[in-house]
Amino acid sequence: MTVNQYLTTLQHQIEQKYQGQTEFIQATAEFLPTIAPYLAEHPEIIEHDLLSLLIIPERLIQFRVPWQDDEGKWHANHGYRVQYNSTLGPYKGGIRFHPSVNESIMKFLAFEQIFKNALTSLPIGGGKGGSDFDPKGKSDAEIMRFCQSFMTELQKYIGPDTDVPAGDIGVGHREIGYLFGQYKRLNSFQAGVLTGKPVDFWGSLARKEATGYGLVYFVKHLLADQEEVLENKRVVVSGSGNVAIYAIEKAQALGALVLTCSDSSGYIYDEKGIDLETVKKIKEEQRGRISAYLEVHPEATYVANESVWSLSAPYEIALPCATQNEITQHLAQDMIKAGVKIVAEGANMPSDLEAIQAYQQNNVIYCPGKAANAGGVAVSALEMAQNSQRLAWSFSEVDQKLNEIMLNIYETCQQTACEYAEKNNLVAGANIAGFAKVAQGMLSQGLV
Ligand code: GLU
């Protein structure tokens, strides 16, 4: 069997076996073809059928999360934790609270996380968790009761050396605080059981900023390779959550003009550059809608019910920081028409397969999330290290390490791309470099 036959057969089996798990199938369809040149050089991987093993999570936990609203009415949500791969360390990955969460989304996120975590070169395996609970419109007390109920079940499966969750969409400092408190009540104070903790109780400085800053560091290193800088570049950002906010902050600090941000209801276009203080106030303090930006900046434009990626104003750099599959082929064509040169993903899998193809056919440099947004989980691993040492590093120490890690990820992806595919094929570079570490580890551990 040739390498391509092996990979096509495997993808076909995945599609048959996991019918309906569209996001998971999409993640494997993006991944498998790109690692072909590595498999051609490593016949032992096909001999041992390692990939059939790898695509099955080591453990997939599902549970019921009952909770009571402020009126005393009971509700139940689905809770998940996918412990996908522990070759390189304890399972590591965030928890997402969003109504779209299901087994397929949990598995695609955890699958991506395996290779992302490997790329950081830090000792962490891959996992992900979450619930279809919708935090939107819930009171603080409801959020607390939900988090307590979620952790009452989850605590059976996690620990500082086994599985270390963190935040993701819908889970920030507030939720991590409630989850941490409940873990502590049921067990004991274990600083390293969660990351993304508030700085007051063993959180790391610069963790909040890490995904967004890391994303911009990645782009900075890519640009430096082309003897270019971020200064005066026009940047379009989607989202207005934690990743988007700190990507905007760092891009602006490096002199870029950031034109947009968005939420699920629409987007803001501000040709003078997004006023980040206003966005922070709306999103971090008021938990409001991005349309409120106009109350402070009536001269900006708000476009309701449309994707920011349909924007026709010219720009060079796109930073999708909202959610999966926000960019379809049609929107990718709009981006290309607007002149985009680099797409760097702050979100996980924001570009669908056809969008990626469109970038590649039009010489747009595509930086996949598993490389470009790895700064968040990398600083989570640094938080674990600080917790073990019972020390807290300074902001600049963590930030400097983050920058070095992103440089290392960029160089690894680029070198691997040059070796196995072609320069700037960073998706092949990221997939092969991440996979190689995990696969070699699995082989030396006896394929477990
Ligand atoms: N949820 C983030 C991600 O997608 C961070 C995970 C973590 O810090 O463990 O990588």
Coordinates of C-alpha atoms in Angstrom, one line a residue, residues 9 64 101 118 141 156 161 163 247 251 253 256 283 342 374 376 394 409 448:
T9 CA -8.3 4.6 3.4
R64 CA -24.5 15.1 33.1
V101 CA -20.3 22.1 22.0
A118 CA 3.9 19.2 20.9
A141 CA -24.8 33.0 40.7
K156 CA -12.6 12.7 39.4
D161 CA 0.1 15.5 36.9
D163 CA -4.9 16.4 33.3
A247 CA -3.9 40.4 19.5
A251 CA -0.5 44.6 16.9
A253 CA 1.9 48.3 20.1
A256 CA -0.1 48.2 13.0
K283 CA -16.3 43.2 26.7
I342 CA -1.0 36.6 5.6
A374 CA 0.0 28.1 20.7
G376 CA -1.9 30.5 25.3
S394 CA 7.6 38.7 36.4
I409 CA 7.5 27.4 16.7
V448 CA 0.4 3.2 24.2

